[in-house]
Amino acid sequence: MVVTSEPTDDLVREMYARYGLAYYHSEVLHRGLCIILAVSDLPRRDMITRPRVEEHLAHAFSLTLGDVIKELAEKLPAQYSAELEEVREKRNFLAHHFWFDRAHLMFRADHIQGLIDELDGYTDLFNRLDEETSAWFHSRQTELGLTEELLEDCLTRILSGQGEDPLPGKDVVRQIEKKLKRKQRLVRVWEFELPESGRPLVFELQDGSLWQLCDAGLGWTRFQHTEPHWVEHPAVQPYLPADIKPRPKDIKPWEYEFRLKGGAVLWVKPGRRPHTFQWGIRTKTGGTEQPPERDK
């Protein structure tokens, strides 16, 4: 039993440690919900591209906990709604009000023990919701081929310093998302051979930014600059420049169109083989040019 007297240094240090633990578990839950949000909007496994996954993750990680919970409102089972709202309130209280509102309780040992118990309650809530939502998400994770072995391998690579470049920060993500919602001038479509095989199509906008096709229109690419050996695609070049909507509305995954100059249309459809897509140019006169299927 704690004696109601002046607190010891050890007890005060324990209180601070429990605060850190509670906040840590709120961050773990936040990141877990971000991953669930990112994956929940992905198409089926054979239609996913790595840059598109990175785009979804970057968007989710740019959101506050409250924003993530709001976007997940109709994706998670209803049973979690009330608890996640409680999580949001308690996380905000911890981050912004806990020390101010509880300052008067830090001068007696029994009051500090009460604060420790309160913080332990927060930890239990955050940890339990993280475990429950992760368990619910497991079936979707398996459906996309994200096995425990694969996730452990990725974690090992990251911890060993072999990870890929970090995702862009919040401000960059918002700029990208804003750009994709507005009309942009498409000036070139490049094609070139990759050393490891494959012929990517890279779309260049008037501002010099580069993009590749994804399930929803123009998407992220790992190519940051054009190279001397790249060639403008001859089938598209006559119909550029053109003002396009990078993310056309009311589309299906890998099924959309961009309207180009002179009434031509660049169309995209799923390929006949898994992990491929088809594309081509349809002209105003009814002619169609359809290159071979491409790997995503």
Coordinates of N, CA and C in Angstrom, one line a residue, residues 136-236:
W136 N -8.3 -8.5 -37.0 CA -9.4 -8.4 -38.0 C -8.8 -8.2 -39.3
F137 N -7.7 -7.5 -39.4 CA -7.1 -7.1 -40.7 C -6.3 -8.3 -41.3
H138 N -6.0 -9.3 -40.5 CA -5.1 -10.4 -40.9 C -5.6 -11.1 -42.2
S139 N -7.0 -11.3 -42.3 CA -7.5 -11.9 -43.5 C -7.2 -11.1 -44.8
R140 N -7.3 -9.8 -44.7 CA -7.0 -8.9 -45.9 C -5.6 -9.0 -46.2
Q141 N -4.7 -9.0 -45.1 CA -3.3 -9.1 -45.3 C -2.9 -10.3 -46.0
T142 N -3.5 -11.4 -45.7 CA -3.2 -12.7 -46.3 C -3.7 -12.7 -47.8
E143 N -4.9 -12.1 -48.0 CA -5.4 -12.0 -49.4 C -4.4 -11.3 -50.3
L144 N -3.7 -10.3 -49.8 CA -2.8 -9.5 -50.6 C -1.4 -10.2 -50.7
G145 N -1.2 -11.3 -50.0 CA 0.1 -11.9 -50.0 C 1.1 -11.4 -49.0
L146 N 0.6 -10.6 -48.1 CA 1.5 -10.0 -47.0 C 1.7 -11.0 -45.9
T147 N 2.5 -12.1 -46.1 CA 2.6 -13.1 -45.1 C 3.5 -12.6 -44.0
E148 N 3.4 -13.3 -42.8 CA 4.2 -12.9 -41.7 C 5.7 -13.0 -42.0
E149 N 6.1 -14.0 -42.9 CA 7.5 -14.1 -43.3 C 8.0 -12.9 -44.1
L150 N 7.1 -12.5 -45.0 CA 7.4 -11.3 -45.8 C 7.6 -10.1 -45.0
L151 N 6.6 -9.9 -44.0 CA 6.7 -8.7 -43.2 C 7.9 -8.7 -42.3
E152 N 8.3 -9.9 -41.8 CA 9.5 -10.0 -41.0 C 10.7 -9.7 -41.8
D153 N 10.7 -10.2 -43.0 CA 11.9 -9.9 -43.9 C 12.0 -8.5 -44.2
C154 N 10.9 -7.8 -44.4 CA 11.0 -6.3 -44.6 C 11.5 -5.6 -43.4
L155 N 11.0 -6.0 -42.2 CA 11.5 -5.4 -41.0 C 13.0 -5.6 -40.8
T156 N 13.5 -6.8 -41.1 CA 14.9 -7.1 -41.0 C 15.7 -6.2 -41.9
R157 N 15.2 -6.0 -43.1 CA 15.9 -5.2 -44.1 C 16.0 -3.8 -43.6
I158 N 14.9 -3.3 -43.0 CA 14.9 -1.9 -42.5 C 15.9 -1.7 -41.4
L159 N 15.8 -2.7 -40.4 CA 16.7 -2.6 -39.3 C 18.2 -2.7 -39.6
S160 N 18.5 -3.4 -40.7 CA 19.8 -3.6 -41.1 C 20.3 -2.5 -42.0
G161 N 19.5 -1.5 -42.3 CA 19.9 -0.4 -43.1 C 19.7 -0.6 -44.6
Q162 N 19.0 -1.7 -45.0 CA 18.8 -2.0 -46.4 C 17.5 -1.5 -46.9
G163 N 16.7 -0.8 -46.1 CA 15.4 -0.3 -46.6 C 15.5 0.6 -47.7
E164 N 14.4 0.8 -48.4 CA 14.3 1.8 -49.5 C 14.3 3.2 -49.0
D165 N 14.2 4.2 -50.0 CA 14.1 5.5 -49.6 C 12.9 5.8 -48.8
P166 N 12.9 6.7 -47.8 CA 11.8 6.9 -47.0 C 10.6 7.5 -47.8
L167 N 9.4 7.3 -47.3 CA 8.3 7.9 -47.9 C 8.3 9.5 -47.7
P168 N 7.7 10.2 -48.7 CA 7.8 11.7 -48.6 C 7.0 12.2 -47.4
G169 N 7.4 13.4 -46.9 CA 6.8 13.9 -45.8 C 5.3 14.4 -46.0
K170 N 4.7 14.9 -45.0 CA 3.3 15.3 -45.0 C 3.0 16.4 -46.0
D171 N 3.9 17.4 -46.0 CA 3.7 18.5 -46.9 C 3.8 18.1 -48.4
V172 N 4.8 17.3 -48.7 CA 5.0 16.8 -50.1 C 3.8 16.0 -50.5
V173 N 3.3 15.1 -49.6 CA 2.2 14.3 -49.9 C 1.0 15.1 -50.3
R174 N 0.7 16.1 -49.5 CA -0.4 17.0 -49.8 C -0.3 17.7 -51.1
Q175 N 0.9 18.2 -51.4 CA 1.1 18.8 -52.7 C 0.9 17.9 -53.9
I176 N 1.3 16.6 -53.7 CA 1.1 15.6 -54.8 C -0.4 15.3 -55.0
E177 N -1.1 15.1 -53.8 CA -2.5 14.8 -53.9 C -3.3 16.0 -54.5
K178 N -2.9 17.2 -54.2 CA -3.6 18.4 -54.8 C -3.3 18.4 -56.3
K179 N -2.1 18.1 -56.7 CA -1.8 18.1 -58.2 C -2.6 17.1 -58.9
L180 N -2.8 15.9 -58.3 CA -3.5 14.8 -59.0 C -5.0 15.1 -59.1
K181 N -5.5 16.0 -58.3 CA -7.0 16.3 -58.4 C -7.3 17.4 -59.4
R182 N -6.2 18.1 -60.0 CA -6.4 19.1 -60.9 C -6.0 18.7 -62.3
K183 N -6.5 19.4 -63.3 CA -6.1 19.2 -64.7 C -4.6 19.5 -64.8
Q184 N -3.9 18.7 -65.6 CA -2.5 18.9 -65.8 C -2.2 18.8 -67.3
R185 N -1.1 19.5 -67.7 CA -0.7 19.4 -69.1 C 0.3 18.2 -69.3
L186 N -0.1 17.2 -70.1 CA 0.8 16.1 -70.4 C 1.6 16.5 -71.6
V187 N 2.9 16.5 -71.5 CA 3.7 17.0 -72.6 C 4.5 15.9 -73.4
R188 N 4.8 14.8 -72.7 CA 5.5 13.7 -73.3 C 5.2 12.3 -72.6
V189 N 5.2 11.3 -73.4 CA 5.2 9.9 -72.9 C 6.4 9.2 -73.4
W190 N 7.2 8.8 -72.4 CA 8.5 8.2 -72.7 C 8.4 6.6 -72.7
E191 N 9.3 6.0 -73.4 CA 9.5 4.6 -73.4 C 10.9 4.2 -73.5
F192 N 11.4 3.2 -72.8 CA 12.8 2.8 -72.8 C 12.9 1.3 -72.3
E193 N 14.0 0.7 -72.6 CA 14.3 -0.6 -72.1 C 14.9 -0.6 -70.7
L194 N 14.5 -1.5 -69.9 CA 15.1 -1.7 -68.6 C 16.2 -2.8 -68.6
P195 N 17.3 -2.6 -67.9 CA 18.3 -3.7 -67.9 C 17.8 -5.0 -67.5
E196 N 16.8 -5.0 -66.5 CA 16.3 -6.3 -66.0 C 15.1 -6.7 -66.8
S197 N 14.9 -6.2 -68.0 CA 13.8 -6.5 -68.9 C 12.6 -5.6 -68.6
G198 N 11.8 -5.4 -69.6 CA 10.6 -4.5 -69.5 C 10.8 -3.2 -70.2
R199 N 9.6 -2.6 -70.6 CA 9.6 -1.3 -71.3 C 8.6 -0.4 -70.6
P200 N 9.0 0.3 -69.6 CA 8.1 1.2 -68.9 C 7.6 2.3 -69.8
L201 N 6.4 2.8 -69.5 CA 5.9 4.1 -70.0 C 5.9 5.1 -68.9
V202 N 6.6 6.2 -69.2 CA 6.7 7.3 -68.2 C 6.1 8.5 -68.7
F203 N 5.2 9.1 -68.0 CA 4.4 10.3 -68.4 C 5.0 11.5 -67.8
E204 N 5.3 12.5 -68.6 CA 5.9 13.8 -68.1 C 4.9 14.9 -68.3
L205 N 4.7 15.6 -67.1 CA 3.8 16.8 -67.1 C 4.6 18.0 -67.4
Q206 N 3.9 19.1 -67.6 CA 4.5 20.4 -68.0 C 5.5 20.9 -67.0
D207 N 5.3 20.5 -65.7 CA 6.2 21.0 -64.6 C 7.4 20.1 -64.5
G208 N 7.6 19.1 -65.4 CA 8.7 18.2 -65.3 C 8.6 17.0 -64.5
S209 N 7.5 16.9 -63.8 CA 7.3 15.7 -62.9 C 7.0 14.5 -63.7
L210 N 7.4 13.3 -63.2 CA 7.3 12.1 -64.0 C 6.3 11.1 -63.2
W211 N 5.5 10.4 -64.0 CA 4.5 9.5 -63.5 C 4.4 8.2 -64.3
Q212 N 3.8 7.2 -63.7 CA 3.5 6.0 -64.5 C 2.1 5.6 -64.3
L213 N 1.5 4.8 -65.1 CA 0.2 4.3 -65.0 C 0.0 3.5 -63.8
C214 N -1.2 3.6 -63.1 CA -1.5 2.8 -62.0 C -3.0 2.4 -62.1
D215 N -3.6 1.8 -61.1 CA -5.0 1.4 -61.2 C -6.0 2.5 -61.2
A216 N -5.5 3.7 -60.9 CA -6.5 4.9 -60.8 C -6.1 6.0 -61.7
G217 N -5.2 5.8 -62.6 CA -4.7 6.9 -63.5 C -3.2 7.1 -63.4
L218 N -2.8 8.3 -63.4 CA -1.3 8.5 -63.2 C -1.0 8.3 -61.8
G219 N 0.2 7.6 -61.6 CA 0.6 7.2 -60.2 C 2.1 7.5 -60.1
W220 N 2.6 7.3 -58.9 CA 4.0 7.5 -58.6 C 4.9 6.6 -59.4
T221 N 6.1 7.1 -59.5 CA 7.2 6.3 -60.2 C 8.5 6.5 -59.5
R222 N 9.3 5.5 -59.6 CA 10.7 5.5 -59.0 C 11.6 6.3 -59.9
F223 N 11.2 6.7 -61.1 CA 12.1 7.4 -62.0 C 11.9 8.9 -61.7
Q224 N 13.0 9.6 -61.4 CA 12.9 11.0 -61.0 C 13.3 12.0 -62.1
H225 N 14.1 11.5 -63.1 CA 14.6 12.4 -64.1 C 14.6 11.6 -65.4
T226 N 14.4 12.3 -66.5 CA 14.5 11.7 -67.9 C 16.0 11.3 -68.2
E227 N 16.2 10.3 -69.0 CA 17.5 9.9 -69.4 C 17.7 10.1 -70.9
P228 N 19.0 10.2 -71.3 CA 19.2 10.4 -72.8 C 18.7 9.3 -73.7
H229 N 18.7 8.1 -73.1 CA 18.3 6.9 -74.0 C 16.8 6.8 -74.0
W230 N 16.0 7.6 -73.3 CA 14.5 7.5 -73.4 C 14.1 8.0 -74.7
V231 N 13.0 7.4 -75.2 CA 12.4 7.8 -76.5 C 10.9 8.2 -76.3
E232 N 10.5 9.3 -77.0 CA 9.1 9.6 -76.9 C 8.3 8.6 -77.7
H233 N 7.2 8.1 -77.1 CA 6.5 7.0 -77.8 C 5.8 7.6 -79.0
P234 N 6.1 7.0 -80.2 CA 5.6 7.5 -81.5 C 4.1 7.5 -81.6
A235 N 3.4 6.5 -80.9 CA 1.9 6.5 -81.0 C 1.2 7.6 -80.3
V236 N 1.9 8.2 -79.3 CA 1.2 9.2 -78.4 C 1.7 10.6 -78.9

